[in-house]
Coordinates of C-alpha atoms in Angstrom, one line a residue:
X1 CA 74.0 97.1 14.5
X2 CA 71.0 95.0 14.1
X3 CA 72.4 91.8 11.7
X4 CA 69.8 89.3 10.4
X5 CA 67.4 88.4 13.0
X6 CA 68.1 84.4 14.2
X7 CA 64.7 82.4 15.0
X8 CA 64.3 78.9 15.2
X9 CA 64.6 77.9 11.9
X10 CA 67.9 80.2 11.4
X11 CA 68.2 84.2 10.2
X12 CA 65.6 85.6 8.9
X13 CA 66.6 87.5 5.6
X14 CA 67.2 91.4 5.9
X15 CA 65.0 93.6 5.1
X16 CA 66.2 95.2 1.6
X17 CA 67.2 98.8 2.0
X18 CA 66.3 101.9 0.1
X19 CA 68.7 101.4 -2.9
X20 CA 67.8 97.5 -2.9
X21 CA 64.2 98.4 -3.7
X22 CA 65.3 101.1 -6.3
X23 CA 66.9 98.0 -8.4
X24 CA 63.8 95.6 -7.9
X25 CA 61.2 98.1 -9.5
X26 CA 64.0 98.5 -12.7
X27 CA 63.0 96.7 -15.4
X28 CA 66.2 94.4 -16.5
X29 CA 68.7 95.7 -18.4
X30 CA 67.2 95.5 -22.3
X31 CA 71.0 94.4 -23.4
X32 CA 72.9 91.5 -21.5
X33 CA 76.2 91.4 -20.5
X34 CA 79.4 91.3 -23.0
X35 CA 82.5 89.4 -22.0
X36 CA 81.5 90.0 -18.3
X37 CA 80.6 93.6 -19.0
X38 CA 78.0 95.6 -18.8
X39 CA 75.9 97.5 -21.5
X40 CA 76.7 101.6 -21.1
X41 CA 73.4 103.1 -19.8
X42 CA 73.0 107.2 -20.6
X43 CA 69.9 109.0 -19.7
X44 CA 69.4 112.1 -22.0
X45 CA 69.6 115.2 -18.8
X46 CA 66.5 117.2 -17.9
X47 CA 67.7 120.2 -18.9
X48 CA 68.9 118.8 -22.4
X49 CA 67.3 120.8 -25.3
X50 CA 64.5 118.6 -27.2
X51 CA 64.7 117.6 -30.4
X52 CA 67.9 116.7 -30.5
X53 CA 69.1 113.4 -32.7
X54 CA 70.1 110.6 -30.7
X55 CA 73.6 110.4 -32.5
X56 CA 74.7 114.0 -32.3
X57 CA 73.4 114.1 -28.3
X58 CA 75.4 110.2 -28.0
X59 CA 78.7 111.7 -29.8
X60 CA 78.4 114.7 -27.7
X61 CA 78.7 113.0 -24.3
X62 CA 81.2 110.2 -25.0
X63 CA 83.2 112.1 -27.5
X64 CA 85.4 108.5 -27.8
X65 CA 82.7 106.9 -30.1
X66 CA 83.6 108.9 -32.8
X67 CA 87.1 108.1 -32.4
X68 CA 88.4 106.8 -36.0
X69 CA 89.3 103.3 -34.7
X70 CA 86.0 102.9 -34.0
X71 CA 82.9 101.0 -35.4
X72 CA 81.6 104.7 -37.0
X73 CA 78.5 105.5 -34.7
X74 CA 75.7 106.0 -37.8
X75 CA 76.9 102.6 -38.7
X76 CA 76.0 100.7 -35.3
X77 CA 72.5 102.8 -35.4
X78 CA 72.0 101.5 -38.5
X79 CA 72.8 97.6 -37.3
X80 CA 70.4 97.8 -34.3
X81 CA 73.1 98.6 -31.9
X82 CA 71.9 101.5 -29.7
X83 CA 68.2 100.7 -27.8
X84 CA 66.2 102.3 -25.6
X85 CA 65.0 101.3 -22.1
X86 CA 62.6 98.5 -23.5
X87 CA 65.2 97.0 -26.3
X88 CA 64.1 99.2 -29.2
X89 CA 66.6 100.0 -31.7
X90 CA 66.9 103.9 -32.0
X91 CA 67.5 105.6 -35.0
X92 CA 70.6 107.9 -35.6
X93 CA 67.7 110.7 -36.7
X94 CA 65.1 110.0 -34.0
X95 CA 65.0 113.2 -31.6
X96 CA 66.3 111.7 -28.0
X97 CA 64.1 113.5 -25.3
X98 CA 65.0 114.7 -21.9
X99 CA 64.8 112.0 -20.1
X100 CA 64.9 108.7 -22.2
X101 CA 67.5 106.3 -22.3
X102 CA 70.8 105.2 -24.6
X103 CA 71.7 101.4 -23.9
X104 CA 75.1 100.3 -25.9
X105 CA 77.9 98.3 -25.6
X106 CA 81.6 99.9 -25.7
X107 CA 84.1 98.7 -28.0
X108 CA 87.2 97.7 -26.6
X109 CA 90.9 98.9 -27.8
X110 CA 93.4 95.7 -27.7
X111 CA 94.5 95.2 -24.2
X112 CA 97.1 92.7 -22.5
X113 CA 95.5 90.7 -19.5
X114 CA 98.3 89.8 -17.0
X115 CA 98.8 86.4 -16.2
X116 CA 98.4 86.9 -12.9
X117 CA 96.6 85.1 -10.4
X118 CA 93.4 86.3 -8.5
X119 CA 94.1 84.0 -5.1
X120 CA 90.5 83.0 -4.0
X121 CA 90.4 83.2 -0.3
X122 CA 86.8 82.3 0.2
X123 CA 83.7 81.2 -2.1
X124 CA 80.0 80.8 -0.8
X125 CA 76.6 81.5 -2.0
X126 CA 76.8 84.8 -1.3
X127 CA 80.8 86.3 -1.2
X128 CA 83.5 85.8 -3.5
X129 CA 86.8 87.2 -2.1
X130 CA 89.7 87.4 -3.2
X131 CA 93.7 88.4 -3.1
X132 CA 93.9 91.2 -5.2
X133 CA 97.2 91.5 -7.1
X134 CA 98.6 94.9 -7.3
X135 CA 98.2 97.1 -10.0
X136 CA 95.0 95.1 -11.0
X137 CA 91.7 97.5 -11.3
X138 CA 88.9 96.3 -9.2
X139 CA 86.4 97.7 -11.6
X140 CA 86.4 98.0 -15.4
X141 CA 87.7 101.8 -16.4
X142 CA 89.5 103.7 -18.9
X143 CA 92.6 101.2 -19.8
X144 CA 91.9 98.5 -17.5
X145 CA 88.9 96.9 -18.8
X146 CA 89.3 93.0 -19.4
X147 CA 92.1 93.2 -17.2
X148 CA 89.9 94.1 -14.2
X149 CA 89.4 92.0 -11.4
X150 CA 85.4 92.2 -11.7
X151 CA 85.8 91.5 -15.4
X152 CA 87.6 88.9 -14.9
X153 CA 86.2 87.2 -12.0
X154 CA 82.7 87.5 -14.3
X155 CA 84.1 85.2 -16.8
X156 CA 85.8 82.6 -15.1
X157 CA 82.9 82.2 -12.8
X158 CA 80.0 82.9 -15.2
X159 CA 78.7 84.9 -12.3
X160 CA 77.1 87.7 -14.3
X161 CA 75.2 89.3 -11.0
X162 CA 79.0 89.7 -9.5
X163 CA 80.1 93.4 -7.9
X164 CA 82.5 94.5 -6.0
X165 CA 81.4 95.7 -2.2
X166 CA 83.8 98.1 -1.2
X167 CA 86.7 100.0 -3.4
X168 CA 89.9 99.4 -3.4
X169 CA 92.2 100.8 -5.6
X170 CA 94.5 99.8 -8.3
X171 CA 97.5 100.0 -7.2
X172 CA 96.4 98.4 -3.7
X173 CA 96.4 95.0 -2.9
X174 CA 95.1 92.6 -0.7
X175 CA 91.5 91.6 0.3
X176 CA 88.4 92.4 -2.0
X177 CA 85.3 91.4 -1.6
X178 CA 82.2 90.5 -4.1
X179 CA 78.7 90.3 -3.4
X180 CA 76.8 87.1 -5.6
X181 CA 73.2 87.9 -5.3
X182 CA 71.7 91.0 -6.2
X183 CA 69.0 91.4 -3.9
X184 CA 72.1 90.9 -0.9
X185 CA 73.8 93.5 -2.4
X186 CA 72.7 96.8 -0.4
X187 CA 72.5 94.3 2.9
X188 CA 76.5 94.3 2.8
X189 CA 77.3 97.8 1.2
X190 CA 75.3 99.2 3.9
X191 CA 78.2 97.6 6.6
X192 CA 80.7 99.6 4.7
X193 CA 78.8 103.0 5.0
X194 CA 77.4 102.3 8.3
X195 CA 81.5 101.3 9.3
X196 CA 80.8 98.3 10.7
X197 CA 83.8 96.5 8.6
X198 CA 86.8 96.4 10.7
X199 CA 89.6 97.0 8.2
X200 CA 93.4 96.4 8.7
X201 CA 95.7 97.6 6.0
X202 CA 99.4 97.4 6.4
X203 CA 102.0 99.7 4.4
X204 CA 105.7 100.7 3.8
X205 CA 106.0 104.4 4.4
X206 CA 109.1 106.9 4.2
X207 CA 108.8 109.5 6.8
X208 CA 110.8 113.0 6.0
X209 CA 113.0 114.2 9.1
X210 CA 110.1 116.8 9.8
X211 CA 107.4 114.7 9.8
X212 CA 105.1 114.8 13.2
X213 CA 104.5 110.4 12.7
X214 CA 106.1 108.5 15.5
X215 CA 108.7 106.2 14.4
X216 CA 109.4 103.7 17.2
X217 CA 107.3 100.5 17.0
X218 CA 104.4 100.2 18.9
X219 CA 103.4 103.9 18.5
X220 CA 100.1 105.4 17.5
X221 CA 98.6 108.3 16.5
X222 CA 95.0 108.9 15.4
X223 CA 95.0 110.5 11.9
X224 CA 91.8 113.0 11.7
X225 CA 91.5 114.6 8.4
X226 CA 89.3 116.7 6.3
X227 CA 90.1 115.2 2.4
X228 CA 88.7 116.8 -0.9
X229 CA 88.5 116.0 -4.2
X230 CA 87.6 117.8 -7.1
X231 CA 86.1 116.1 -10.4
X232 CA 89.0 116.1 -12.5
X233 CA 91.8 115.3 -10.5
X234 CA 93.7 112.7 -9.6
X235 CA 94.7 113.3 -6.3
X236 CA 92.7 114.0 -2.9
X237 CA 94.0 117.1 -0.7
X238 CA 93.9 117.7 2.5
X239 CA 91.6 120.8 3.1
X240 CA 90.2 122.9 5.9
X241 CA 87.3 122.3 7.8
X242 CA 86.0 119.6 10.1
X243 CA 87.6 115.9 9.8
X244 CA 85.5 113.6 7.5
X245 CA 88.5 111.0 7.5
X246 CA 89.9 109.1 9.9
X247 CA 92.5 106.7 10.6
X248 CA 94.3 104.2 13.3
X249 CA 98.1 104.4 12.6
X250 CA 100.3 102.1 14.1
X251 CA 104.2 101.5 14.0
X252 CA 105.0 97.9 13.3
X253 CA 108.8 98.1 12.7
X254 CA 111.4 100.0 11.6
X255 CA 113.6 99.1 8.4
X256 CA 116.6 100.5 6.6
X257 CA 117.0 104.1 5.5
X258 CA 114.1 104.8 7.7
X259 CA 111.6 103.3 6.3
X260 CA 108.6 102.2 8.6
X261 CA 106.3 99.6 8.4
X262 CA 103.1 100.9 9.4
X263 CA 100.0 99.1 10.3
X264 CA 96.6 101.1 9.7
X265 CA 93.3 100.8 10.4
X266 CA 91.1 103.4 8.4
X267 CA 87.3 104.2 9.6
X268 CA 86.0 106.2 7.2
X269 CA 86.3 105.1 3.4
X270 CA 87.6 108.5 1.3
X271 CA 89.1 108.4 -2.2
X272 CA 93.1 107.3 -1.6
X273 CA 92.1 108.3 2.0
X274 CA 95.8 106.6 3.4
X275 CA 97.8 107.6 0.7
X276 CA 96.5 111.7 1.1
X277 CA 96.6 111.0 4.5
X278 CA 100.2 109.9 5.0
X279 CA 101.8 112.2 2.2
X280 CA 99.9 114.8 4.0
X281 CA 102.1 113.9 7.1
X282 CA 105.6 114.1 5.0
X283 CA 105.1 110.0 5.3
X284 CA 104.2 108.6 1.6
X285 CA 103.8 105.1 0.9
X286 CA 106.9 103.1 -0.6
X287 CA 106.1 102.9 -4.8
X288 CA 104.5 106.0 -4.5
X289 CA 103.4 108.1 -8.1
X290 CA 101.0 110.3 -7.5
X291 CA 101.9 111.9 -4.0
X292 CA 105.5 111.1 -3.8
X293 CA 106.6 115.1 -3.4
X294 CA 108.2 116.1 -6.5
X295 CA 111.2 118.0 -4.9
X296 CA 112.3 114.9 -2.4
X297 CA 114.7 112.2 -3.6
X298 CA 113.4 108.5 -3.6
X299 CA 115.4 105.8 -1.3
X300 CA 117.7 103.9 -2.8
X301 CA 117.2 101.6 -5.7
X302 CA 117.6 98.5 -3.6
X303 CA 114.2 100.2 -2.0
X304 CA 112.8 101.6 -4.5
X305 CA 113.9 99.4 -8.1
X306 CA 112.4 100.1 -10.9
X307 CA 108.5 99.1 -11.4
X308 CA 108.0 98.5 -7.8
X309 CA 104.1 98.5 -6.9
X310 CA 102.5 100.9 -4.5
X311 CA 103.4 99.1 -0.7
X312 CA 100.2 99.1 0.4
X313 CA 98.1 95.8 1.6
X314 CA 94.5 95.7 2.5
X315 CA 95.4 92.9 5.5
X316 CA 91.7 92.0 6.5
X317 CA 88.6 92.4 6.2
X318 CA 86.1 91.2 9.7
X319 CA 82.7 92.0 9.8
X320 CA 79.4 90.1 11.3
X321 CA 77.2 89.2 8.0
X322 CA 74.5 90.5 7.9
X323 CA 73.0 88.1 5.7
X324 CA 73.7 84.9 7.8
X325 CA 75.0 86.5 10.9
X326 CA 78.1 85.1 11.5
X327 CA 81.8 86.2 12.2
X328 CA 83.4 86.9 8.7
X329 CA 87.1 87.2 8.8
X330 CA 89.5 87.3 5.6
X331 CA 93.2 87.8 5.6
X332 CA 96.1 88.4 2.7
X333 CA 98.3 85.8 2.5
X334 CA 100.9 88.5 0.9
X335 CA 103.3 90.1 2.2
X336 CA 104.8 93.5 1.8
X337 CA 109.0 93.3 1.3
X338 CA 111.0 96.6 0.5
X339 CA 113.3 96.4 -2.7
X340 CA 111.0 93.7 -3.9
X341 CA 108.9 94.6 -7.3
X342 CA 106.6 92.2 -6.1
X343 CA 104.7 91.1 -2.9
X344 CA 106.4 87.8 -1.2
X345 CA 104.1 85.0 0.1

């Protein structure tokens, strides 16, 4: 790794990567940000017949827009609502080429925000982190748009340039961090796909009788996978082939009707990568719903009540910024407690 260079008078910046340089040459979004969202960008596809009208092609792709409940699409043509690349209202009629580009805003259903705290664990000029909650969406999607962390984040700080650096899922919680300025942005991403983040997640798991996992604390196995998944689905399988995952798994202790509390320490950054990599094992994560096996009976309620979130905490993040080059280290300050619905401090 080759962090920002340090001279005399401090590190120098980094040189801007590939997909850095990509954004400078774009000309600015031609619609600004609603209630800390962004405007829907869609490029008509090269191989899209010409000729076309803008509003059958737009109706076509996001089939939602012409959803009853909705603003009825001809109507937000005619009010100016749909622009082009340079701000230009189109015209329901006007033919959309191959090519050219849709801007609009989506319209929002009614949605209930949690009062729930996002913890901030660390604010600078160029990272925001926080404590994720779980069952909070890091990014704005399907039901979970004002509610999302990014979303929300965006308002309370009137940071519009705010993105998330890494993924973390939904029903995770634990340590997320944001990026503040744009041209920074590829700088730290680049740590994540170059794996140069050293990332500690801890987790509840329930290992069948059967399953090959050691169980006695202090125990660890290396967890070499190869994970696949299909547009469409929800879940990621474990499939043939050489390993493009791997994982650090650790026993931390051992808890009542054998459930483990696991520490893990993931290197490469799949879709649900821990979860598919665990159930994969006959070991799924406490709270489980989407690869909890169907046929095998939960733990007890007192485990397992009603509600209870997915026991899974991103721990820390530690990495070497590459924008100031020092030592960045974040922790949760949450804990993981079986038969809780919620994490303890």
């Amino acid at each position: 790794m080759n962090p920002a260079s340090v001279g005399a008078d401090g590190p120098s910046p980094p040189r801007p990567g590939r997909a850095a340089r990509r954004r400078a040459r774009r000309r600015p979004p031609p619609l600004p940000q609603r209630d800390g969202l962004d405007a829907v960008r869609w490029q008509v596809p090269r191989e899209a017949a010409s000729g076309r009208k803008a509003l059958e092609q737009l109706c076509e792709r996001f089939p939602a827009l012409a959803d009853p409940a909705a603003t009825p699409l001809a109507a937000r043509f005619a009010a100016g609502e749909i622009v082009d690349a340079q701000g230009q209202a189109w015209a329901a009629e006007d033919p959309a080429a191959p090519g050219e580009e849709l801007w609009f805003h989506r319209e929002l259903r009614p949605e209930e925000v949690p009062e729930v705290e996002l913890s901030v664990l660390h604010r600078d000029e160029h990272l925001l982190v926080i404590d994720k909650p779980h069952d909070i969406a890091t990014m704005p999607r399907g039901e979970h748009i004002l509610s999302s962390a990014l979303v929300r984040l965006r308002r309370a700080t009137g940071l519009a340039t705010l993105v998330p650096l890494h993924r973390l899922d939904r029903r995770t919680a634990g340590v997320l961090a944001l990026g503040i300025r744009p041209e920074e942005r590829s700088a730290y991403q680049q740590l994540f796909a170059r794996r140069e983040v050293d990332k500690t997640y801890e987790a509840l798991v329930v290992p069948a009788p059967d399953s090959p996992l050691p169980r006695s604390p202090g125990k660890t196995r290396a967890l070499r996978d190869r994970l696949q998944k299909r547009h469409g689905e929800l879940t990621t399988a474990v499939a043939p082939g050489e390993p493009n995952a791997e994982t650090e798994y650790e026993v931390r202790a051992l808890a009542a009707e054998g459930i483990l509390h696991v520490r893990l320490r993931p290197r490469t950054g799949r879709t649900h990568q821990l979860r598919a990599q665990l159930a994969a094992r006959g070991a799924p994560i406490l709270g489980e719903d989407l690869y909890w096996p169907s046929q095998r009976p939960r733990p007890s309620a007192a485990f397992w009540p009603e509600g209870l979130p997915l026991q899974l905490l991103a721990r820390r993040l530690a990495f070497v910024d590459p924008v100031t080059a020092e030592h960045r280290e974040f922790r949760s300050a949450q804990e993981l407690t079986a038969g809780s619905r919620t994490l303890g401090r």
